[in-house]
Amino acid sequence: MNERVEHDRLRTAVPVSGRGPFSFLWLLLPLAVLGLAVWWLIATNPLASFGNGAPPVENITVERTILDHNGIGLLVRAGGSEPMKIAQVQVDAGYWHFEQEPSGPIARGDTAWIRIPFPWIVGEGHTVTFVTSTGATFEHAIPVAIATPVATTSTLVSQAILGAFVGILPVAVGLMFYPALRGAGPATMDFLLAMTIGLLGFLLVDTFEDAFEFAGGSAALFQGPTMVILAAVASFMLLTAFGRREGRPTGLALATYIAIGIGLHNLGEGLAIGAAFAAGAAGLGTFLVLGFTLHNITEGIGIAAPILKVRPPLWSFAGLTLLAGGPAVLGMWIGSLAYAPQWSALALAIGAGAILQVIIEVGAFLAGRHDKGAAGLLTLPVLSGIGIGVAFMYLTAMLVKI
Amino acid sequence: MRRWLPFDLSRRGFLGAGILAAGGAALSARNAAGQATHDHSTMRAAQQASTAGHAAKQDHLTAHGAMMTVGEVDNARNGFDPTAMLTDWDTGEVTKRSDGRTVRTFEVTGEDKEIEIAPGVMFPAWTYNGRVPGPALRATEGDLLRIVFKNYGSHPHSMHFHGIHSARMDGVPGAGVIDPGEEFVYEFEAKPFGCHLYHCHALPLARHMHKGMYGLFVVDPDPARHPDMADVAKSRLLGTPENANWQEMAMVMNAFDTTFDGENEFYACNTVAHCYAKQPIKVDRNRPVRIYLVNVTEFDPINSFHLHANFFDYFDQGTTLTPTLKTVDLIMQCQAQRGILEFSFRDHEPGLYMFHAHQAEFTELGWVGMFDVVEAVS
Ligand SMILES: [Cu+2]
């Protein structure tokens, strides 16, 4: 009998006091506990009992490499458990003078420039080894030494032209198929939309792969792979929510989203190209540039597919082209001027989320064209469209794979 | 995009792309790719300018330019100075036994000690008497030696002497390897004369040696036992006027694997990388030079000593009074191999003369120094 009373009181205790005049106390209690815990941790240092004389965990990531007439410049980020000191620097297994800016120990998460007056050799590889005060070593490879291009107006213009060539031109060429495709029947429309899904599917995998690769090269504290997934999911949800605030996107709106998705992918590609220039690793051939252009023409056709029946105004074509291709130019500039792997990974992850959103929306649009819903997707034009979209991207990617 | 602009581009891949680029690029591509095949002559001139600029700042370091560790080692904190080590012989405490024989007693302790092996780089060493290499012990042929070894370290240690002694005094497990807090006295007669070494022989052997437990053990010849070559023997015997004319130096070639991966990050002579490059060794050109050299480099099969602009006579193990190699400028030693080098700068103009291991890798990782040959050492 007593027990039951006890239970009843417990059951009502929280709501009753929650409504009382001192309800704010229930906010203070958890904060007070947290405060006490922090005080205890700092005051008593229970971690001391784990101290076994082991040196602190150290980590160094190189984010930028500059090769110029002064030698080698490296932007390093410290990821150790405690501030760490770069005591000595080897280049190709020999100690070299270096200057650090700012000097002194590098705090966790901070960066510093290391400048080494090393006479690097054009076209050959070099390895820089950092030796910390505990004697731990961290290697950074420069696979092919090339002078880092200096960002001048002329190089920026050159990059813009190259970016336009591989980003804007193919989208424009793809969109030029618009008049020819206007008269397409329902089966052709299905095929083209499905092909768009196929091409976006390829880009999704490709973008994720590159995002994870950049993530792998970034400092551990950025938690690269987790960041990529979270950023991709966030951008997917934001774009989907934004796109659906007035119902499912169709027509020009859908084309715009496709252009945004492809544009973000191209931004990531531009970043990588620019970064490759900055790192001195870029060697472009005509064949590669043309192959890549061909590879990207499909993107234009994909953007055109949802607007074949809506006759948008002419300026919208220019807008779509710039939206999808323009970021390649922007990416090249950003990549060549300031580059860090974690930002490239982030940009690519956002692009992957955007591409996923477009795949879903194009799929929904395609399904909505038939009364049969999702079952209507299992038709010959749709399946062959997806297959050919992926295959075309895959095969043209071969042209540009070294 | 990794496919056409890889970061981990193989060299061959790069060259292939470069050839394609050179083959004539589509308008903009040519411009952009042109940055990849850049101007050699400009770069080279710039490099020379940069190197020269650096060299000018650095006076005696010019010989190795910017290729050097940065900063200075705190010798006071270490408790030893590589330059002082060159001439710091430990001759022990000498007493006479009733039968007239000399008894020489050395005190050596084993200690754990964090030492600075290059500017800013600390190494958790195990030491004899708090220094790496340990004290350079020096006795005379025929002395009765008593080495009192106290282990203040955190691990079992010993002193294993290269020389002739009984099994009980060998410093191997069961014969003089002692636990922390214990003491052992190694007793044997100093023979044969020569340039030897001692080191810890506790297990695992490589770890105990690489941690810093080694040192020179020199036995000077007794001139009375070598009447045919008494003059040579006298010149070797510490304390004689003949010996005083020589500029004698103790050098131990060693290296440190700071990452414990079986490869050394630092090479040196007497522990501190580049110490004699940054502080050249003063040599009086009118007096001959004798170096007691021992190689205790762990993880590399051999080390070497090369002298610039000069040749020397070499006495392998130091157990002969006539050179085993005459007029050479390079000798190599496997681990624990040692010998005596004799040379002179009498006919040289004053200046800096380099010496180093002729494994270029060792040189660049710290094992390089200079003799500063002057008219007279003040
Ligand atoms: Cu030992």
Coordinates of C-alpha atoms in Angstrom, one line a residue, chain A residues 95-243:
Chain A
Y95 CA 68.7 18.4 -42.3
W96 CA 68.0 21.9 -43.6
H97 CA 67.7 25.3 -42.2
F98 CA 64.1 26.5 -42.0
E99 CA 62.1 29.3 -40.6
Q100 CA 58.7 28.9 -38.9
E101 CA 56.1 31.6 -38.9
P102 CA 54.8 32.2 -36.3
S103 CA 57.6 30.6 -34.4
G104 CA 57.3 28.5 -31.2
P105 CA 55.1 25.6 -30.4
I106 CA 52.0 25.1 -32.6
A107 CA 48.8 24.7 -30.7
R108 CA 46.3 22.0 -31.5
G109 CA 44.4 23.0 -34.7
D110 CA 46.7 25.9 -35.4
T111 CA 48.7 26.4 -38.6
A112 CA 52.2 27.7 -39.3
W113 CA 54.3 28.3 -42.4
I114 CA 57.6 26.4 -42.7
R115 CA 60.0 27.9 -45.1
I116 CA 63.0 26.0 -46.3
P117 CA 65.7 27.5 -48.5
F118 CA 66.0 24.2 -50.4
P119 CA 67.1 24.2 -54.1
W120 CA 64.5 21.9 -55.4
I121 CA 64.9 20.2 -58.7
V122 CA 62.3 20.7 -61.5
G123 CA 60.4 17.6 -62.4
E124 CA 61.9 15.5 -59.6
G125 CA 60.4 14.3 -56.3
H126 CA 61.3 15.5 -52.9
T127 CA 60.3 14.4 -49.4
V128 CA 60.1 16.7 -46.4
T129 CA 60.3 15.2 -43.0
F130 CA 59.4 17.2 -39.9
V131 CA 61.1 16.1 -36.6
T132 CA 59.3 17.2 -33.5
S133 CA 60.9 17.9 -30.1
T134 CA 60.0 14.3 -29.1
G135 CA 61.8 12.9 -32.1
A136 CA 58.6 11.9 -33.9
T137 CA 58.7 12.3 -37.6
F138 CA 56.1 13.3 -40.2
E139 CA 56.7 13.0 -43.9
H140 CA 55.3 15.1 -46.7
A141 CA 55.9 14.0 -50.3
I142 CA 56.2 16.4 -53.2
P143 CA 55.8 13.9 -56.0
V144 CA 56.8 16.3 -58.8
A145 CA 58.5 19.6 -58.1
I146 CA 57.2 22.4 -60.2
A147 CA 57.3 26.1 -59.4
T148 CA 54.0 27.1 -57.9
P149 CA 52.3 29.5 -60.3
V150 CA 52.0 33.0 -59.0
A151 CA 48.4 34.2 -59.2
T152 CA 48.7 37.1 -61.7
T153 CA 45.9 38.7 -63.7
S154 CA 47.1 36.7 -66.7
T155 CA 47.1 33.4 -65.0
L156 CA 43.7 34.1 -63.5
V157 CA 42.4 34.9 -67.0
S158 CA 44.0 31.8 -68.4
Q159 CA 42.4 29.8 -65.6
A160 CA 39.0 31.4 -66.4
I161 CA 39.4 30.5 -70.0
L162 CA 40.3 26.9 -69.2
G163 CA 37.5 26.7 -66.6
A164 CA 35.0 28.0 -69.2
F165 CA 36.3 25.5 -71.7
V166 CA 35.8 22.5 -69.5
G167 CA 32.8 23.8 -67.5
I168 CA 30.7 26.3 -69.4
L169 CA 31.3 25.2 -73.0
P170 CA 30.1 21.6 -72.7
V171 CA 27.0 22.7 -70.8
A172 CA 26.2 25.2 -73.5
V173 CA 26.8 22.6 -76.3
G174 CA 24.5 20.2 -74.5
L175 CA 21.8 22.9 -74.2
M176 CA 22.1 23.6 -77.9
F177 CA 20.4 20.2 -78.5
Y178 CA 17.3 21.8 -77.0
P179 CA 15.7 22.7 -80.3
A180 CA 16.4 19.3 -81.8
L181 CA 14.9 17.6 -78.7
R182 CA 11.9 19.9 -78.5
G183 CA 9.8 17.6 -80.7
A184 CA 10.6 14.5 -78.6
G185 CA 7.8 12.1 -77.9
P186 CA 7.0 10.8 -74.4
A187 CA 9.4 7.8 -74.8
T188 CA 12.3 10.1 -75.8
M189 CA 11.5 12.4 -72.9
D190 CA 11.5 9.4 -70.5
F191 CA 14.8 8.4 -72.0
L192 CA 16.4 11.8 -71.6
L193 CA 15.3 12.3 -68.1
A194 CA 16.4 8.8 -67.2
M195 CA 19.8 9.5 -68.8
T196 CA 20.0 12.6 -66.6
I197 CA 19.5 10.4 -63.6
G198 CA 22.2 8.0 -64.9
L199 CA 24.7 10.8 -65.4
L200 CA 23.9 12.3 -62.0
G201 CA 24.3 8.9 -60.4
F202 CA 27.8 8.7 -61.9
L203 CA 28.7 12.2 -60.6
L204 CA 27.4 11.3 -57.2
V205 CA 29.7 8.4 -56.8
D206 CA 32.6 10.3 -58.4
T207 CA 32.0 13.3 -56.1
F208 CA 31.8 11.2 -53.0
E209 CA 35.0 9.4 -53.9
D210 CA 36.9 12.6 -54.4
A211 CA 35.4 14.2 -51.3
F212 CA 36.7 11.2 -49.2
E213 CA 40.1 11.4 -50.8
F214 CA 40.4 15.1 -49.9
A215 CA 39.0 14.3 -46.5
G216 CA 41.8 11.7 -46.1
G217 CA 44.4 14.4 -46.7
S218 CA 43.1 16.8 -44.2
A219 CA 44.0 17.1 -40.5
A220 CA 42.5 14.5 -38.3
L221 CA 40.7 17.0 -36.1
F222 CA 38.4 17.9 -39.0
Q223 CA 37.2 14.2 -39.0
G224 CA 37.1 14.3 -42.8
P225 CA 34.8 11.3 -43.6
T226 CA 32.2 12.3 -41.0
M227 CA 32.3 15.9 -42.2
V228 CA 31.7 14.7 -45.8
I229 CA 28.7 12.6 -44.9
L230 CA 27.2 15.3 -42.6
A231 CA 27.7 18.1 -45.1
A232 CA 26.3 16.0 -47.9
V233 CA 23.2 15.0 -45.8
A234 CA 22.7 18.6 -44.7
S235 CA 23.0 20.1 -48.2
F236 CA 20.6 17.4 -49.5
M237 CA 18.0 18.2 -46.8
L238 CA 18.3 21.9 -47.1
L239 CA 18.0 21.9 -50.9
T240 CA 15.2 19.4 -50.8
A241 CA 13.3 21.5 -48.3
F242 CA 14.0 24.7 -50.2
G243 CA 13.0 23.1 -53.5

